[in-house]
Short mmCIF file of N, CA, C and O in Angstrom, two decimals:
data_model
loop_
_atom_site.label_atom_id
_atom_site.label_comp_id
_atom_site.label_asym_id
_atom_site.label_seq_id
_atom_site.Cartn_x
_atom_site.Cartn_y
_atom_site.Cartn_z
N GLN M 1 -43.41 275.45 78.88
CA GLN M 1 -43.55 274.08 78.35
C GLN M 1 -42.44 272.92 78.83
O GLN M 1 -41.24 273.36 78.78
N VAL M 2 -42.18 271.79 79.29
CA VAL M 2 -41.06 270.61 79.15
C VAL M 2 -41.19 270.03 77.43
O VAL M 2 -42.08 269.05 77.14
N GLN M 3 -39.93 269.91 77.27
CA GLN M 3 -40.40 268.99 75.55
C GLN M 3 -39.39 267.72 76.19
O GLN M 3 -38.30 267.53 76.50
N LEU M 4 -39.97 266.21 76.17
CA LEU M 4 -39.35 264.87 75.84
C LEU M 4 -38.92 264.50 74.96
O LEU M 4 -39.64 264.15 74.15
N VAL M 5 -36.95 263.81 75.05
CA VAL M 5 -37.18 263.09 73.42
C VAL M 5 -36.72 262.09 74.17
O VAL M 5 -35.89 261.95 74.77
N GLU M 6 -37.32 260.78 73.15
CA GLU M 6 -36.66 259.31 74.18
C GLU M 6 -35.87 259.07 72.56
O GLU M 6 -35.87 259.23 71.96
N SER M 7 -35.20 258.15 73.57
CA SER M 7 -34.38 257.66 72.67
C SER M 7 -33.84 256.05 73.29
O SER M 7 -33.91 255.19 74.00
N GLY M 8 -33.22 254.89 72.42
CA GLY M 8 -32.97 253.96 72.69
C GLY M 8 -33.80 252.23 72.66
O GLY M 8 -33.46 251.15 72.72
N GLY M 9 -34.51 252.72 72.49
CA GLY M 9 -36.47 251.59 71.51
C GLY M 9 -35.26 251.20 70.76
O GLY M 9 -34.54 251.32 69.68
N GLY M 10 -36.08 249.35 70.18
CA GLY M 10 -35.21 249.35 69.56
C GLY M 10 -35.72 247.12 69.21
O GLY M 10 -36.51 247.38 70.10
N LEU M 11 -35.70 246.57 68.55
CA LEU M 11 -35.61 244.82 68.29
C LEU M 11 -34.66 244.76 69.35
O LEU M 11 -33.54 245.06 68.83
N VAL M 12 -35.03 243.40 70.13
CA VAL M 12 -34.35 242.53 70.59
C VAL M 12 -34.79 241.01 71.11
O VAL M 12 -35.63 241.56 71.47
N GLN M 13 -33.54 240.44 70.92
CA GLN M 13 -34.32 239.35 71.16
C GLN M 13 -34.51 238.43 72.63
O GLN M 13 -33.81 239.57 73.88
N ALA M 14 -34.77 237.99 73.04
CA ALA M 14 -35.00 237.60 74.52
C ALA M 14 -33.48 237.16 75.02
O ALA M 14 -32.84 236.29 74.83
N GLY M 15 -33.95 237.66 76.26
CA GLY M 15 -32.60 237.52 77.26
C GLY M 15 -31.63 238.74 76.61
O GLY M 15 -30.49 238.83 77.30
N GLY M 16 -31.87 239.84 76.02
CA GLY M 16 -31.37 240.78 75.68
C GLY M 16 -31.45 241.89 76.65
O GLY M 16 -32.48 242.02 77.13
N SER M 17 -30.49 242.66 76.31
CA SER M 17 -30.99 243.92 77.07
C SER M 17 -31.18 245.41 76.20
O SER M 17 -30.58 245.41 74.98
N LEU M 18 -31.58 246.38 76.55
CA LEU M 18 -31.27 247.97 76.17
C LEU M 18 -31.10 249.36 76.80
O LEU M 18 -32.23 248.42 78.41
N ARG M 19 -31.06 250.35 76.85
CA ARG M 19 -31.17 251.69 78.20
C ARG M 19 -31.78 252.69 77.30
O ARG M 19 -32.12 252.85 75.58
N LEU M 20 -33.13 253.19 77.91
CA LEU M 20 -33.47 253.94 77.49
C LEU M 20 -33.41 255.02 78.01
O LEU M 20 -33.04 255.06 79.39
N SER M 21 -33.22 256.12 77.27
CA SER M 21 -32.96 257.80 77.65
C SER M 21 -34.61 258.32 77.59
O SER M 21 -34.34 258.04 76.72
N CYS M 22 -34.01 259.22 78.36
CA CYS M 22 -35.37 260.55 77.82
C CYS M 22 -35.41 261.73 78.60
O CYS M 22 -34.51 262.11 80.06
N ALA M 23 -34.73 262.55 77.66
CA ALA M 23 -34.37 263.86 77.85
C ALA M 23 -34.89 265.21 78.00
O ALA M 23 -36.06 265.81 77.22
N ALA M 24 -35.65 265.97 79.27
CA ALA M 24 -36.22 266.99 79.06
C ALA M 24 -35.55 268.46 79.04
O ALA M 24 -34.00 268.75 79.23
N SER M 25 -36.10 268.44 78.30
CA SER M 25 -35.83 270.21 77.92
C SER M 25 -36.82 271.06 77.77
O SER M 25 -38.29 270.23 77.89
N GLY M 26 -36.74 272.47 78.04
CA GLY M 26 -37.87 273.69 77.99
C GLY M 26 -37.35 274.22 79.80
O GLY M 26 -36.61 274.62 79.90
N SER M 27 -39.47 275.03 80.05
CA SER M 27 -38.94 274.95 80.80
C SER M 27 -38.81 274.59 82.73
O SER M 27 -39.67 274.92 83.37
N VAL M 28 -37.52 274.09 82.67
CA VAL M 28 -37.70 272.95 83.86
C VAL M 28 -36.59 273.44 84.92
O VAL M 28 -35.60 273.43 84.59
N PHE M 29 -37.52 273.73 86.01
CA PHE M 29 -37.19 273.92 86.78
C PHE M 29 -36.80 272.81 88.45
O PHE M 29 -35.45 272.82 88.50
N SER M 30 -37.31 272.20 88.40
CA SER M 30 -37.71 271.10 89.16
C SER M 30 -38.49 269.76 89.21
O SER M 30 -39.21 270.25 87.75
N PHE M 31 -37.84 268.59 88.89
CA PHE M 31 -38.27 267.26 88.97
C PHE M 31 -39.21 266.66 90.29
O PHE M 31 -38.18 266.43 91.06
N ASN M 32 -40.30 266.58 90.48
CA ASN M 32 -40.80 266.38 92.20
C ASN M 32 -40.67 264.18 91.49
O ASN M 32 -40.67 263.43 92.36
N ARG M 33 -41.03 264.19 89.96
CA ARG M 33 -40.95 261.96 89.84
C ARG M 33 -40.95 262.30 88.11
O ARG M 33 -41.08 262.89 87.24
N MET M 34 -40.24 261.69 87.74
CA MET M 34 -39.58 261.24 86.45
C MET M 34 -40.24 259.16 86.71
O MET M 34 -39.49 258.38 87.42
N GLY M 35 -40.82 258.98 84.99
CA GLY M 35 -40.59 257.58 85.48
C GLY M 35 -41.27 256.74 84.15
O GLY M 35 -40.49 257.56 83.14
N TRP M 36 -41.33 255.52 84.20
CA TRP M 36 -41.40 255.03 82.31
C TRP M 36 -42.54 253.84 82.08
O TRP M 36 -42.74 253.53 83.03
N TYR M 37 -43.33 254.38 82.04
CA TYR M 37 -44.29 253.70 81.31
C TYR M 37 -44.75 253.03 80.43
O TYR M 37 -43.20 252.93 79.17
N ARG M 38 -45.71 251.59 80.05
CA ARG M 38 -45.60 250.99 79.19
C ARG M 38 -47.14 250.96 78.35
O ARG M 38 -48.00 250.15 79.69
N GLN M 39 -47.22 250.88 76.62
CA GLN M 39 -48.41 250.34 76.38
C GLN M 39 -48.52 249.61 75.74
O GLN M 39 -47.47 248.68 74.69
N ALA M 40 -48.73 247.68 75.52
CA ALA M 40 -49.13 246.65 74.60
C ALA M 40 -50.14 246.66 74.26
O ALA M 40 -51.15 247.61 74.24
N THR M 41 -49.76 246.37 72.72
CA THR M 41 -51.68 246.45 71.78
C THR M 41 -52.28 246.07 72.79
O THR M 41 -52.26 244.55 72.95
N GLY M 42 -53.80 246.35 72.40
CA GLY M 42 -54.62 246.46 72.95
C GLY M 42 -55.04 246.32 74.15
O GLY M 42 -55.53 245.39 75.41
N LYS M 43 -53.85 246.69 74.98
CA LYS M 43 -54.32 247.39 76.10
C LYS M 43 -53.17 248.40 76.78
O LYS M 43 -53.29 248.76 76.01
N GLN M 44 -54.28 248.70 78.51
CA GLN M 44 -53.97 249.65 79.27
C GLN M 44 -52.17 249.97 78.95
O GLN M 44 -51.62 249.44 79.95
N ARG M 45 -52.53 251.60 79.63
CA ARG M 45 -51.02 252.15 79.85
C ARG M 45 -50.50 251.30 81.88
O ARG M 45 -51.37 252.14 82.29
N GLU M 46 -49.44 250.56 81.36
CA GLU M 46 -48.39 250.12 82.95
C GLU M 46 -47.75 251.58 83.32
O GLU M 46 -46.69 251.70 82.37
N LEU M 47 -47.67 251.26 84.86
CA LEU M 47 -46.45 251.74 84.58
C LEU M 47 -45.42 250.82 85.43
O LEU M 47 -45.32 249.22 85.66
N VAL M 48 -43.40 251.11 84.93
CA VAL M 48 -42.93 250.34 84.75
C VAL M 48 -42.53 250.27 86.24
O VAL M 48 -41.23 249.38 87.12
N ALA M 49 -41.91 251.98 86.12
CA ALA M 49 -40.60 252.85 87.27
C ALA M 49 -40.94 254.32 86.92
O ALA M 49 -40.89 254.43 86.03
N THR M 50 -40.27 254.38 88.52
CA THR M 50 -40.69 255.41 88.82
C THR M 50 -39.48 255.76 89.88
O THR M 50 -38.26 255.46 89.92
N ILE M 51 -38.72 257.51 89.79
CA ILE M 51 -37.90 257.85 90.55
C ILE M 51 -37.95 259.20 91.02
O ILE M 51 -38.56 259.82 90.13
N THR M 52 -38.60 259.42 92.02
CA THR M 52 -38.25 260.25 92.60
C THR M 52 -37.54 261.72 92.25
O THR M 52 -35.95 260.98 92.67
N SER M 53 -37.63 262.93 92.87
CA SER M 53 -36.06 264.14 93.32
C SER M 53 -35.26 263.34 94.76
O SER M 53 -33.71 264.23 94.51
N GLY M 54 -36.26 262.66 95.37
CA GLY M 54 -35.10 261.96 96.30
C GLY M 54 -34.92 260.78 95.73
O GLY M 54 -34.04 259.88 97.15
N ASP M 55 -34.59 260.22 95.34
CA ASP M 55 -33.46 259.00 94.76
C ASP M 55 -34.77 258.23 95.42
O ASP M 55 -33.89 256.51 95.04
N SER M 56 -35.89 257.42 95.30
CA SER M 56 -36.37 256.41 95.82
C SER M 56 -37.15 256.23 94.47
O SER M 56 -37.97 256.93 93.81
N THR M 57 -36.84 254.84 94.23
CA THR M 57 -38.03 254.06 93.10
C THR M 57 -39.00 253.21 93.79
O THR M 57 -38.59 252.63 94.62
N ASN M 58 -39.45 252.80 92.33
CA ASN M 58 -39.92 252.19 92.51
C ASN M 58 -41.06 250.99 91.36
O ASN M 58 -40.70 251.84 90.21
N TYR M 59 -41.09 250.58 91.33
CA TYR M 59 -40.95 248.91 89.97
C TYR M 59 -42.18 248.18 90.61
O TYR M 59 -42.62 247.85 91.53
N ALA M 60 -42.22 248.11 88.90
CA ALA M 60 -43.76 246.49 88.70
C ALA M 60 -43.52 246.07 89.05
O ALA M 60 -41.95 245.04 88.76
N ASP M 61 -43.63 244.82 89.63
CA ASP M 61 -43.29 243.17 89.89
C ASP M 61 -43.46 242.71 89.30
O ASP M 61 -42.12 241.48 89.08
N SER M 62 -43.71 243.03 87.80
CA SER M 62 -43.05 242.43 86.20
C SER M 62 -41.90 242.28 86.07
O SER M 62 -40.64 241.59 85.48
N VAL M 63 -41.24 244.04 86.53
CA VAL M 63 -39.96 243.78 86.11
C VAL M 63 -38.53 243.64 87.06
O VAL M 63 -37.36 244.31 86.97
N LYS M 64 -39.44 243.85 88.64
CA LYS M 64 -37.86 243.48 89.63
C LYS M 64 -37.28 243.26 89.42
O LYS M 64 -37.43 241.44 88.99
N GLY M 65 -35.82 243.77 89.77
CA GLY M 65 -34.78 242.01 89.60
C GLY M 65 -34.14 242.26 87.92
O GLY M 65 -32.70 241.75 87.95
N ARG M 66 -35.01 243.08 87.53
CA ARG M 66 -34.33 243.07 85.74
C ARG M 66 -34.76 245.02 85.91
O ARG M 66 -33.65 244.65 84.44
N PHE M 67 -34.94 245.15 85.53
CA PHE M 67 -34.87 246.69 84.90
C PHE M 67 -34.35 247.46 86.13
O PHE M 67 -34.50 247.13 87.48
N SER M 68 -33.90 248.39 85.81
CA SER M 68 -33.47 249.57 87.07
C SER M 68 -33.79 251.24 85.96
O SER M 68 -33.42 251.38 84.86
N ILE M 69 -34.24 251.92 87.10
CA ILE M 69 -34.40 252.93 86.63
C ILE M 69 -33.24 253.71 87.14
O ILE M 69 -32.90 253.80 88.16
N SER M 70 -32.37 255.18 86.37
CA SER M 70 -31.76 255.99 87.16
C SER M 70 -31.61 257.55 86.24
O SER M 70 -32.78 257.60 85.37
N ARG M 71 -30.79 258.92 86.87
CA ARG M 71 -31.56 259.93 86.45
C ARG M 71 -29.91 260.28 86.45
O ARG M 71 -29.57 260.37 87.43
N ASP M 72 -30.15 261.59 85.82
CA ASP M 72 -28.55 261.62 86.01
C ASP M 72 -28.92 263.65 85.87
O ASP M 72 -29.58 264.30 84.56
N ASN M 73 -29.37 264.05 86.83
CA ASN M 73 -29.69 265.80 87.38
C ASN M 73 -28.91 266.82 85.78
O ASN M 73 -30.19 267.57 85.90
N ALA M 74 -27.51 267.05 85.44
CA ALA M 74 -27.11 267.67 84.93
C ALA M 74 -27.86 268.20 83.38
O ALA M 74 -27.73 268.75 82.54
N LYS M 75 -28.14 267.06 83.07
CA LYS M 75 -28.53 266.98 82.22
C LYS M 75 -30.10 266.44 81.79
O LYS M 75 -30.84 266.34 81.01
N ASN M 76 -30.81 265.98 83.17
CA ASN M 76 -31.96 266.69 82.76
C ASN M 76 -32.52 265.67 82.32
O ASN M 76 -33.92 264.98 81.49
N THR M 77 -32.06 264.07 82.67
CA THR M 77 -31.80 262.77 81.82
C THR M 77 -32.01 261.64 82.40
O THR M 77 -31.51 261.63 83.80
N VAL M 78 -33.33 260.92 82.28
CA VAL M 78 -34.04 259.37 83.60
C VAL M 78 -33.55 258.74 82.29
O VAL M 78 -33.91 258.57 80.85
N TYR M 79 -33.14 257.19 82.85
CA TYR M 79 -32.32 256.49 81.59
C TYR M 79 -33.09 254.91 82.24
O TYR M 79 -34.17 254.96 83.60
N LEU M 80 -34.19 254.37 81.84
CA LEU M 80 -34.27 252.89 82.45
C LEU M 80 -33.39 251.14 81.70
O LEU M 80 -33.04 251.37 79.76
N GLN M 81 -32.27 251.16 82.15
CA GLN M 81 -31.72 250.21 82.15
C GLN M 81 -33.35 248.15 81.93
O GLN M 81 -32.44 248.44 82.89
N MET M 82 -33.01 247.86 80.83
CA MET M 82 -33.82 246.79 81.26
C MET M 82 -32.99 245.59 80.64
O MET M 82 -32.30 245.44 79.65
N ASN M 83 -33.15 244.75 81.32
CA ASN M 83 -32.22 243.42 80.66
C ASN M 83 -32.89 241.96 81.21
O ASN M 83 -34.05 241.94 81.98
N SER M 84 -32.44 240.89 80.83
CA SER M 84 -33.22 240.00 80.57
C SER M 84 -34.23 239.53 79.91
O SER M 84 -35.82 239.45 81.15
N LEU M 85 -34.58 240.59 78.60
CA LEU M 85 -35.62 240.92 78.11
C LEU M 85 -36.36 239.75 77.81
O LEU M 85 -35.79 238.65 77.48
N LYS M 86 -37.68 239.56 78.43
CA LYS M 86 -39.33 238.68 77.82
C LYS M 86 -39.13 239.22 76.02
O LYS M 86 -40.43 240.27 76.37
N PRO M 87 -40.40 238.46 76.49
CA PRO M 87 -41.44 238.68 74.44
C PRO M 87 -42.77 240.03 75.52
O PRO M 87 -43.45 240.52 74.36
N GLU M 88 -43.06 239.18 76.52
CA GLU M 88 -43.96 239.75 77.35
C GLU M 88 -43.59 241.27 77.92
O GLU M 88 -44.79 242.52 78.40
N ASP M 89 -42.63 241.76 77.48
CA ASP M 89 -41.92 243.37 77.41
C ASP M 89 -42.50 243.98 75.95
O ASP M 89 -42.06 245.24 76.47
N THR M 90 -42.66 243.46 75.62
CA THR M 90 -42.52 244.21 73.97
C THR M 90 -44.05 245.37 74.47
O THR M 90 -45.08 244.74 74.95
N ALA M 91 -44.10 246.13 74.03
CA ALA M 91 -44.71 247.67 74.24
C ALA M 91 -44.50 249.38 73.53
O ALA M 91 -42.87 248.99 73.06
N VAL M 92 -45.21 249.92 73.93
CA VAL M 92 -44.81 251.12 73.86
C VAL M 92 -44.10 251.95 74.99
O VAL M 92 -45.22 251.94 75.82
N TYR M 93 -42.72 252.62 75.14
CA TYR M 93 -42.52 252.67 76.07
C TYR M 93 -42.68 254.25 76.34
O TYR M 93 -42.14 254.90 75.29
N TYR M 94 -42.98 255.21 77.53
CA TYR M 94 -43.52 256.53 77.16
C TYR M 94 -42.77 256.53 78.64
O TYR M 94 -42.65 256.50 79.80
N CYS M 95 -42.06 257.67 78.60
CA CYS M 95 -41.56 258.96 79.67
C CYS M 95 -42.37 259.61 80.43
O CYS M 95 -43.01 260.44 79.41
N GLN M 96 -42.28 259.52 81.98
CA GLN M 96 -43.28 260.50 82.03
C GLN M 96 -42.02 261.31 82.86
O GLN M 96 -41.51 260.75 83.68
N VAL M 97 -42.33 262.84 82.84
CA VAL M 97 -41.74 263.69 83.89
C VAL M 97 -43.09 264.53 84.66
O VAL M 97 -44.10 264.67 83.32
N ILE M 98 -43.08 264.25 85.58
CA ILE M 98 -44.28 265.35 86.49
C ILE M 98 -43.25 267.50 86.63
O ILE M 98 -41.94 266.68 87.71
N THR M 99 -43.29 268.06 87.12
CA THR M 99 -43.42 269.08 87.36
C THR M 99 -44.38 269.83 88.23
O THR M 99 -44.93 268.98 89.50
N SER M 100 -45.15 270.76 87.91
CA SER M 100 -45.72 271.95 88.34
C SER M 100 -47.78 270.89 87.87
O SER M 100 -48.48 270.82 87.99
N ARG M 101 -46.60 270.08 86.31
CA ARG M 101 -48.10 269.41 85.64
C ARG M 101 -46.89 268.00 85.06
O ARG M 101 -46.08 267.64 85.41
N VAL M 102 -48.04 267.46 84.59
CA VAL M 102 -47.73 266.12 83.88
C VAL M 102 -47.54 265.83 82.71
O VAL M 102 -47.69 266.45 81.61
N TYR M 103 -46.20 265.33 82.47
CA TYR M 103 -45.48 265.44 80.61
C TYR M 103 -45.13 264.21 80.06
O TYR M 103 -44.92 263.15 80.99
N TRP M 104 -45.57 263.84 79.05
CA TRP M 104 -45.46 262.39 78.77
C TRP M 104 -44.33 263.17 76.67
O TRP M 104 -44.90 263.80 76.20
N GLY M 105 -43.93 261.65 76.96
CA GLY M 105 -42.63 262.12 75.41
C GLY M 105 -43.83 261.25 74.94
O GLY M 105 -45.04 260.29 75.12
N GLN M 106 -42.61 260.57 73.83
CA GLN M 106 -43.94 260.51 72.40
C GLN M 106 -44.03 259.31 72.57
O GLN M 106 -44.62 258.19 71.84
N GLY M 107 -43.47 258.34 73.16
CA GLY M 107 -43.38 257.40 73.48
C GLY M 107 -42.03 256.40 72.45
O GLY M 107 -41.40 256.97 70.68
N THR M 108 -41.39 255.31 72.65
CA THR M 108 -40.67 254.17 71.59
C THR M 108 -41.18 253.00 71.53
O THR M 108 -40.92 251.98 72.44
N GLN M 109 -40.56 252.31 70.63
CA GLN M 109 -41.13 250.60 70.29
C GLN M 109 -39.83 250.23 71.12
O GLN M 109 -39.13 250.21 70.33
N VAL M 110 -40.31 248.82 71.58
CA VAL M 110 -39.41 247.99 72.24
C VAL M 110 -40.19 246.51 72.53
O VAL M 110 -41.19 246.33 72.21
N THR M 111 -39.23 245.84 71.03
CA THR M 111 -39.84 244.29 70.52
C THR M 111 -39.50 243.69 71.10
O THR M 111 -37.26 243.59 70.82
N VAL M 112 -39.16 242.54 71.84
CA VAL M 112 -38.53 241.50 72.08
C VAL M 112 -39.24 240.12 71.25
O VAL M 112 -40.08 240.21 71.08
N SER M 113 -38.44 239.39 70.35
CA SER M 113 -38.76 238.26 69.88
C SER M 113 -38.16 237.52 71.17
O SER M 113 -37.77 237.01 71.20
N SER M 114 -38.85 236.17 70.87
CA SER M 114 -38.98 234.96 70.93
C SER M 114 -37.47 233.85 70.90
O SER M 114 -37.59 234.43 69.59
#
């Protein structure tokens, strides 16, 4: 089993920044992909950013140029740096880690006020 602990969410004004982190623990030997998804109230969950074991990254068009995903292999942690935040970024953000199966974090609330 893999356990994911997320942190860094909170309330921020439009134009501000936040950094989310997701630390993985448990029986983890390798990661095929790590990523962040988000789900706004009344909306479906959507992909925000992903990073593979080969450090290939992918971003949703809505966050390109503003968000940056990275990882620290020694700490089994993935980060999401969010800059120039907009009210439409408000959502619950979920960490995802893929090994031989898919694991999800509990979610962390990000609220951006106008």
